[in-house]
Short mmCIF file of C-alpha atoms in Angstrom, two decimals:
data_model
loop_
_atom_site.label_atom_id
_atom_site.label_comp_id
_atom_site.label_asym_id
_atom_site.label_seq_id
_atom_site.Cartn_x
_atom_site.Cartn_y
_atom_site.Cartn_z
CA MET A 20 -22.71 -19.17 -7.68
CA SER A 21 -25.63 -22.05 -6.27
CA SER A 22 -29.05 -21.38 -3.99
CA ALA A 23 -27.66 -22.54 -1.65
CA THR A 24 -23.50 -20.92 -1.98
CA LEU A 25 -25.82 -17.56 -1.84
CA ALA A 26 -28.23 -18.85 1.12
CA ALA A 27 -25.40 -18.67 2.79
CA ARG A 28 -24.05 -16.00 2.26
CA ARG A 29 -27.20 -13.94 3.58
CA VAL A 30 -27.46 -15.54 5.98
CA LEU A 31 -23.45 -14.18 6.73
CA ALA A 32 -24.62 -10.97 5.90
CA ALA A 33 -27.50 -10.94 7.77
CA ALA A 34 -26.24 -12.48 11.29
CA ALA A 35 -22.21 -10.04 10.74
CA SER A 36 -24.47 -7.07 10.48
CA HIS A 37 -26.84 -7.99 13.67
CA ALA A 38 -23.93 -9.02 15.90
CA ALA A 39 -21.67 -6.38 15.16
CA GLU A 40 -23.71 -4.07 17.29
CA GLU A 41 -23.10 -7.10 20.50
CA GLY A 42 -20.10 -8.41 20.53
CA GLY A 43 -18.66 -8.03 17.30
CA ALA A 44 -15.35 -8.79 17.41
CA ARG A 45 -16.58 -12.49 18.34
CA THR A 46 -18.36 -12.30 14.86
CA TRP A 47 -15.24 -11.17 13.39
CA LYS A 48 -12.92 -13.20 14.81
CA ILE A 49 -14.73 -16.18 13.36
CA LEU A 50 -14.29 -14.75 9.89
CA THR A 51 -11.85 -14.61 9.98
CA PHE A 52 -10.42 -18.15 10.46
CA VAL A 53 -13.36 -19.19 8.38
CA LEU A 54 -13.29 -16.90 6.19
CA ALA A 55 -10.72 -14.42 5.23
CA PHE A 56 -7.42 -17.40 6.52
CA PRO A 57 -8.91 -20.26 4.00
CA GLY A 58 -9.34 -17.97 1.31
CA VAL A 59 -5.56 -16.33 1.87
CA GLY A 60 -4.92 -20.52 1.44
CA VAL A 61 -5.89 -21.48 -1.20
CA CYS A 62 -5.23 -18.37 -3.59
CA MET A 63 -1.86 -19.27 -1.73
CA ALA A 64 -1.84 -22.99 -3.28
CA ASN A 65 -3.51 -21.72 -6.26
CA ALA A 66 -0.49 -19.54 -7.19
CA TYR A 67 2.31 -22.16 -6.34
CA MET A 68 0.40 -24.46 -8.29
CA LYS A 69 -0.34 -22.36 -10.94
CA MET A 70 3.38 -21.70 -10.62
CA GLN A 71 5.15 -25.53 -10.76
CA HIS A 72 3.29 -26.03 -15.07
CA HIS A 73 4.81 -22.61 -15.95
CA SER A 74 8.24 -22.47 -18.83
CA HIS A 75 11.47 -22.09 -17.97
CA HIS A 76 11.74 -21.32 -21.58
CA GLN A 77 12.87 -17.99 -22.52
CA PRO A 78 10.74 -15.76 -24.96
CA GLU A 79 12.40 -14.71 -28.00
CA PHE A 80 14.00 -11.03 -27.87
CA VAL A 81 12.49 -9.09 -30.04
CA PRO A 82 14.28 -5.45 -31.10
CA TYR A 83 11.13 -2.73 -30.62
CA SER A 84 11.96 0.60 -30.39
CA HIS A 85 8.65 0.98 -28.49
CA LEU A 86 10.16 -0.96 -24.93
CA ARG A 87 12.64 -0.72 -23.29
CA ILE A 88 13.59 2.95 -23.72
CA ARG A 89 16.75 4.50 -22.80
CA THR A 90 15.84 8.58 -23.34
CA LYS A 91 17.75 9.02 -19.44
CA LYS A 92 20.29 7.15 -18.00
CA PHE A 93 18.78 5.59 -15.27
CA PRO A 94 20.56 6.93 -11.59
CA TRP A 95 21.82 3.91 -10.30
CA GLY A 96 24.76 1.56 -11.43
CA ASP A 97 25.47 1.63 -15.65
CA GLY A 98 22.34 3.44 -16.25
CA ASN A 99 21.48 0.39 -18.13
CA HIS A 100 19.76 -1.16 -16.13
CA SER A 101 16.34 -0.97 -14.15
CA LEU A 102 15.81 -1.15 -10.39
CA PHE A 103 14.07 -5.10 -10.07
CA HIS A 104 16.61 -6.27 -13.47
CA ASN A 105 16.28 -9.63 -13.61
CA PRO A 106 18.57 -11.31 -15.96
CA HIS A 107 16.94 -14.02 -17.13
CA ALA A 108 13.70 -11.60 -17.72
CA ASN A 109 14.07 -8.77 -19.02
CA ALA A 110 16.77 -8.12 -21.34
CA LEU A 111 18.96 -4.86 -22.24
CA PRO A 112 17.93 -2.93 -25.48
CA ASP A 113 20.52 -5.37 -27.55
CA GLY A 114 19.14 -8.59 -26.29
CA PHE A 115 19.56 -10.75 -23.13
CA GLU A 116 22.03 -10.79 -20.60
CA SER A 117 22.33 -14.80 -20.05
CA SER A 118 21.43 -16.77 -22.21
CA GLU A 119 20.23 -19.82 -19.57
CA HIS A 120 17.24 -22.50 -20.72
CA MET B 13 -3.70 29.89 37.23
CA ALA B 14 -4.24 30.31 33.49
CA HIS B 15 -7.37 27.93 32.93
CA GLN B 16 -9.08 28.03 29.09
CA ALA B 17 -13.07 29.08 28.86
CA HIS B 18 -13.20 26.18 25.27
CA ALA B 19 -12.22 22.98 24.99
CA TYR B 20 -10.02 23.18 22.10
CA HIS B 21 -6.88 23.03 21.61
CA MET B 22 -4.35 25.23 21.11
CA VAL B 23 -1.70 23.88 20.01
CA ASP B 24 1.99 25.28 21.75
CA PRO B 25 4.53 26.82 19.18
CA SER B 26 6.83 24.11 17.28
CA PRO B 27 9.24 23.62 15.48
CA TRP B 28 8.73 20.46 13.42
CA PRO B 29 6.28 22.65 10.47
CA LEU B 30 9.14 24.01 9.70
CA THR B 31 12.04 21.52 9.90
CA GLY B 32 9.46 19.60 7.78
CA ALA B 33 9.41 21.92 4.78
CA VAL B 34 12.67 22.36 4.91
CA ALA B 35 13.42 18.55 4.60
CA ALA B 36 10.54 18.58 1.20
CA LEU B 37 12.53 21.35 -0.23
CA LEU B 38 15.70 18.82 0.17
CA LEU B 39 13.55 16.12 -0.67
CA THR B 40 12.55 17.86 -4.22
CA SER B 41 15.64 19.67 -4.64
CA GLY B 42 17.83 16.16 -4.09
CA THR B 43 16.24 14.86 -6.25
CA ALA B 44 16.92 16.55 -9.19
CA ILE B 45 20.69 17.04 -7.89
CA TRP B 46 21.02 13.15 -7.81
CA MET B 47 19.15 13.05 -11.65
CA HIS B 48 21.32 15.34 -13.45
CA PHE B 49 25.37 15.20 -11.36
CA ASN B 50 25.00 11.67 -9.46
CA SER B 51 25.01 13.23 -5.28
CA LEU B 52 23.18 11.68 -3.39
CA VAL B 53 24.04 14.10 -0.45
CA LEU B 54 20.50 16.78 -0.29
CA MET B 55 18.19 14.25 -1.05
CA THR B 56 20.19 12.02 2.01
CA LEU B 57 19.88 15.05 4.49
CA GLY B 58 15.93 15.25 3.91
CA LEU B 59 14.89 12.26 4.26
CA VAL B 60 16.03 11.87 6.94
CA LEU B 61 15.49 15.33 8.29
CA LEU B 62 11.68 13.82 6.71
CA LEU B 63 11.90 11.11 8.98
CA LEU B 64 12.94 13.42 12.66
CA THR B 65 9.99 15.83 11.65
CA MET B 66 7.66 12.38 11.37
CA TYR B 67 9.07 10.93 14.50
CA GLN B 68 8.64 13.70 16.97
CA TRP B 69 6.17 15.15 15.83
CA TRP B 70 3.21 12.70 16.01
CA ARG B 71 5.32 11.61 19.51
CA ASP B 72 4.17 15.44 20.35
CA ILE B 73 0.74 14.88 19.07
CA ILE B 74 0.07 11.78 21.46
CA ARG B 75 2.14 13.30 24.41
CA GLU B 76 -0.74 16.81 23.73
CA GLY B 77 -3.55 14.31 23.52
CA THR B 78 -3.05 10.57 25.41
CA PHE B 79 -1.08 12.40 28.26
CA GLN B 80 -2.35 15.88 28.51
CA GLY B 81 -5.73 15.36 27.81
CA HIS B 82 -6.47 17.96 24.73
CA HIS B 83 -8.42 15.83 22.76
CA THR B 84 -11.27 17.06 23.87
CA PRO B 85 -15.01 15.35 21.49
CA PRO B 86 -14.36 18.67 19.78
CA VAL B 87 -10.52 18.85 18.73
CA GLN B 88 -11.36 14.69 17.98
CA LYS B 89 -14.11 15.89 15.50
CA GLY B 90 -11.18 18.52 13.42
CA LEU B 91 -9.28 15.38 13.89
CA ARG B 92 -11.44 13.29 11.86
CA TYR B 93 -12.36 16.19 9.55
CA GLY B 94 -8.44 16.35 8.62
CA MET B 95 -8.12 12.71 8.58
CA ILE B 96 -10.22 12.20 5.58
CA LEU B 97 -10.00 15.31 3.62
CA PHE B 98 -6.20 13.90 3.14
CA ILE B 99 -7.23 10.16 3.05
CA THR B 100 -9.71 12.07 0.28
CA SER B 101 -6.62 13.85 -1.38
CA GLU B 102 -4.58 10.35 -1.81
CA VAL B 103 -8.44 9.77 -3.49
CA PHE B 104 -7.07 11.81 -6.10
CA PHE B 105 -3.51 11.51 -6.36
CA PHE B 106 -4.68 8.30 -7.38
CA LEU B 107 -6.92 8.94 -9.59
CA GLY B 108 -4.35 10.73 -12.06
CA PHE B 109 -2.72 7.22 -12.71
CA PHE B 110 -5.37 6.37 -13.95
CA TRP B 111 -6.36 8.81 -15.90
CA ALA B 112 -3.01 7.88 -17.61
CA PHE B 113 -3.63 4.29 -17.35
CA TYR B 114 -7.12 4.32 -18.86
CA HIS B 115 -5.52 7.14 -21.20
CA SER B 116 -2.65 5.57 -22.82
CA SER B 117 -4.10 1.50 -22.89
CA LEU B 118 -7.65 2.47 -24.18
CA ALA B 119 -6.50 3.72 -27.09
CA PRO B 120 -3.17 1.87 -28.29
CA THR B 121 -0.75 4.46 -30.13
CA PRO B 122 0.52 2.68 -33.50
CA GLU B 123 3.48 3.09 -31.70
CA LEU B 124 2.84 0.92 -29.94
CA GLY B 125 1.36 -1.75 -32.01
CA GLY B 126 -2.28 -0.37 -31.84
CA CYS B 127 -3.67 -3.00 -28.82
CA TRP B 128 -3.25 -3.86 -24.74
CA PRO B 129 -1.11 -4.85 -24.24
CA PRO B 130 1.32 -2.75 -25.86
CA THR B 131 3.39 -5.76 -28.91
CA GLY B 132 5.82 -7.33 -27.03
CA ILE B 133 4.91 -7.09 -23.20
CA THR B 134 4.15 -9.84 -21.10
CA THR B 135 1.52 -9.72 -18.92
CA LEU B 136 1.51 -11.35 -15.67
CA ASP B 137 -1.99 -13.54 -15.08
CA PRO B 138 -3.97 -11.68 -12.55
CA PHE B 139 -4.54 -15.80 -11.93
CA GLU B 140 -1.22 -16.02 -9.63
CA VAL B 141 0.06 -13.96 -7.79
CA PRO B 142 -1.97 -11.31 -8.08
CA LEU B 143 -5.21 -13.01 -6.86
CA LEU B 144 -3.57 -14.09 -3.49
CA ASN B 145 -2.35 -11.00 -2.67
CA THR B 146 -6.34 -9.33 -3.48
CA ALA B 147 -6.83 -12.18 -0.26
CA VAL B 148 -4.44 -10.50 1.85
CA LEU B 149 -5.60 -7.55 1.89
CA LEU B 150 -8.80 -8.18 2.00
CA ALA B 151 -8.01 -10.51 4.88
CA SER B 152 -6.37 -7.62 5.97
CA GLY B 153 -8.80 -5.93 6.50
CA VAL B 154 -10.82 -8.35 8.38
CA THR B 155 -8.36 -8.96 10.64
CA VAL B 156 -8.41 -4.57 11.35
CA THR B 157 -11.65 -5.07 12.33
CA TRP B 158 -11.54 -7.56 14.51
CA ALA B 159 -8.69 -5.03 16.72
CA HIS B 160 -10.88 -2.11 16.67
CA HIS B 161 -14.48 -4.60 17.82
CA SER B 162 -11.40 -5.33 19.98
CA ILE B 163 -10.83 -2.43 21.50
CA MET B 164 -14.38 -1.59 22.34
CA GLU B 165 -14.78 -3.84 24.02
CA GLY B 166 -11.83 -4.09 26.11
CA GLN B 167 -10.43 -6.58 24.80
CA ARG B 168 -6.58 -6.44 25.38
CA LYS B 169 -5.11 -9.83 24.09
CA GLN B 170 -6.57 -9.60 20.76
CA ALA B 171 -7.03 -6.58 19.45
CA ILE B 172 -2.71 -7.35 19.72
CA GLN B 173 -3.53 -10.52 18.19
CA SER B 174 -5.48 -9.24 15.53
CA LEU B 175 -3.45 -5.83 15.28
CA THR B 176 0.02 -8.64 15.14
CA LEU B 177 -2.09 -10.13 12.25
CA THR B 178 -3.24 -7.45 9.78
CA ILE B 179 0.27 -6.06 10.35
CA LEU B 180 1.87 -9.28 9.48
CA LEU B 181 -0.15 -9.79 6.90
CA GLY B 182 0.65 -6.00 5.43
CA PHE B 183 3.74 -8.00 5.31
CA TYR B 184 3.23 -10.90 2.80
CA PHE B 185 1.28 -8.58 1.01
CA THR B 186 4.90 -5.54 0.59
CA PHE B 187 6.64 -9.62 0.26
CA LEU B 188 4.51 -10.95 -2.69
CA GLN B 189 4.19 -7.50 -4.57
CA ALA B 190 9.04 -7.39 -4.47
CA MET B 191 9.06 -10.66 -5.78
CA GLU B 192 6.28 -9.87 -8.79
CA TYR B 193 8.84 -6.63 -9.46
CA PHE B 194 12.04 -8.29 -9.25
CA GLU B 195 10.53 -11.60 -11.80
CA ALA B 196 8.23 -9.78 -14.25
CA PRO B 197 8.64 -9.60 -17.81
CA PHE B 198 8.92 -6.08 -18.25
CA THR B 199 10.57 -3.45 -16.40
CA ILE B 200 9.65 -0.14 -15.57
CA ALA B 201 11.72 1.06 -19.35
CA ASP B 202 9.24 -0.48 -21.28
CA GLY B 203 6.95 2.09 -22.75
CA VAL B 204 4.37 3.99 -21.23
CA TYR B 205 3.26 -0.33 -20.62
CA GLY B 206 5.90 0.23 -17.68
CA SER B 207 5.43 3.17 -17.28
CA THR B 208 1.63 3.09 -15.81
CA PHE B 209 2.11 -0.08 -14.21
CA PHE B 210 5.40 0.45 -12.70
CA VAL B 211 4.58 3.71 -11.82
CA ALA B 212 0.45 3.57 -9.97
CA THR B 213 1.41 -0.09 -8.07
CA GLY B 214 4.62 1.16 -7.16
CA PHE B 215 3.04 4.51 -5.64
CA HIS B 216 -0.08 1.87 -3.68
CA GLY B 217 3.01 0.03 -2.62
CA LEU B 218 4.93 2.53 -0.84
CA HIS B 219 0.95 3.40 0.53
CA VAL B 220 0.66 -0.34 1.62
CA ILE B 221 4.22 0.28 3.23
CA ILE B 222 3.47 3.89 4.40
CA GLY B 223 -0.41 2.33 6.30
CA SER B 224 1.40 -0.82 8.07
CA THR B 225 3.80 1.56 9.38
CA PHE B 226 1.18 3.67 11.13
CA LEU B 227 -0.62 -0.33 11.92
CA ALA B 228 2.96 -0.76 13.92
CA VAL B 229 2.87 3.22 15.70
CA CYS B 230 -0.77 1.59 17.52
CA LEU B 231 0.95 -1.39 18.02
CA LEU B 232 2.94 -0.17 19.70
CA ARG B 233 0.31 1.88 21.39
CA GLN B 234 -1.81 -0.93 22.40
CA VAL B 235 0.23 -2.63 23.91
CA GLN B 236 1.76 0.51 25.85
CA PHE B 237 -2.08 0.77 27.54
CA HIS B 238 -2.64 4.85 25.26
CA PHE B 239 -6.27 3.31 23.84
CA THR B 240 -9.97 3.04 25.47
CA SER B 241 -12.67 1.28 24.48
CA GLU B 242 -13.60 4.98 23.96
CA HIS B 243 -11.17 6.97 22.82
CA HIS B 244 -9.01 5.37 20.25
CA PHE B 245 -8.43 7.81 17.24
CA GLY B 246 -5.59 7.06 16.63
CA PHE B 247 -6.34 3.92 15.32
CA GLU B 248 -9.84 4.21 13.73
CA ALA B 249 -6.75 6.69 11.32
CA ALA B 250 -5.06 3.47 10.70
CA ALA B 251 -8.29 2.17 9.57
CA TRP B 252 -9.52 4.01 7.62
CA TYR B 253 -6.43 4.48 5.73
CA TRP B 254 -5.74 0.65 5.95
CA HIS B 255 -8.99 0.44 4.12
CA PHE B 256 -8.35 3.29 1.50
CA VAL B 257 -4.95 1.48 0.83
CA ASP B 258 -7.46 -1.81 0.11
CA VAL B 259 -9.77 -0.09 -1.83
CA VAL B 260 -7.12 1.41 -4.47
CA TRP B 261 -5.49 -2.35 -4.81
CA LEU B 262 -9.06 -3.40 -5.51
CA PHE B 263 -9.30 -0.90 -8.41
CA LEU B 264 -5.53 -1.96 -9.92
CA TYR B 265 -6.16 -5.46 -9.64
CA ILE B 266 -10.16 -5.41 -12.03
CA SER B 267 -8.18 -1.69 -14.35
CA ILE B 268 -4.19 -2.67 -14.70
CA TYR B 269 -4.11 -6.57 -13.28
CA TRP B 270 -7.37 -7.93 -15.36
CA TRP B 271 -8.80 -6.17 -17.84
CA GLY B 272 -5.33 -4.36 -19.56
CA SER B 273 -3.43 -7.70 -19.66
#
């Protein structure tokens, strides 16, 4: 982080703690629209762009014994699918159900 | 007419502690029955009774405090202690799940491949949606602080706006997390990785939903003029709880999503 950013941070922190005593609502309103929401926006854009870069290739299935545990059936459906089961991403103990891409 | 010679609140007899206890019994035994005998009746009954208990008990507390004036400063102090102690107990609750995570991940067993993440587990990229989730919760911490100052300064419209934004951010987090749950390449049944991940983040998600609900109730109350600039403890309790939820997420993010990937 550049010394300018660090300096700006110090000023902001000092201003926030000082103004918090008088008219603090205005300070936090400013922080909301200048810091919090742009931060969320940047992270939204970042997550979206990274997701575009994903390969949609389904990983090769290896029947590891330490994964896909079925000691007890799930108490719903056929007892073999987890609650948030995704046929494309989650293999069953004997392999993937759907074989798209 | 009799008057009390002290500032404390001698609460009137109430059936809700009993209905709450019965609900707890039905929920626990009902869940066990569901797991072993495939019947949802007891658990559903317990859930309904729990919801009714919460609604009516907290409605009574609002009546006693906001409308009947029983929440004097000493009484409010007791409520503050109560909320602090409750949140502390929740901290210990999460501490247990973090213990489980670190126990399994610091010394991964041979069955897992002797490594963490275990062999065959594709972890989520901590710098995609999990980072966004972090920004969302941190932003909601800023908006809830804006809301608190607005209430203290008697700024009704700003308080309503900022409180609404906080709740919307909470919903956005829950929506993103639900999507992550569906898209994850691993499930809760994928060994100790899946167990620790989904139990820890799952209970956190439940607390986000509880916190959002608490804030939503505060929004309804703010709209109906329940809060004054000097006395708004219900909101403060909700804000404390919300900050707690945010902090738990930060620990989850650092430990499970980032270090554990």
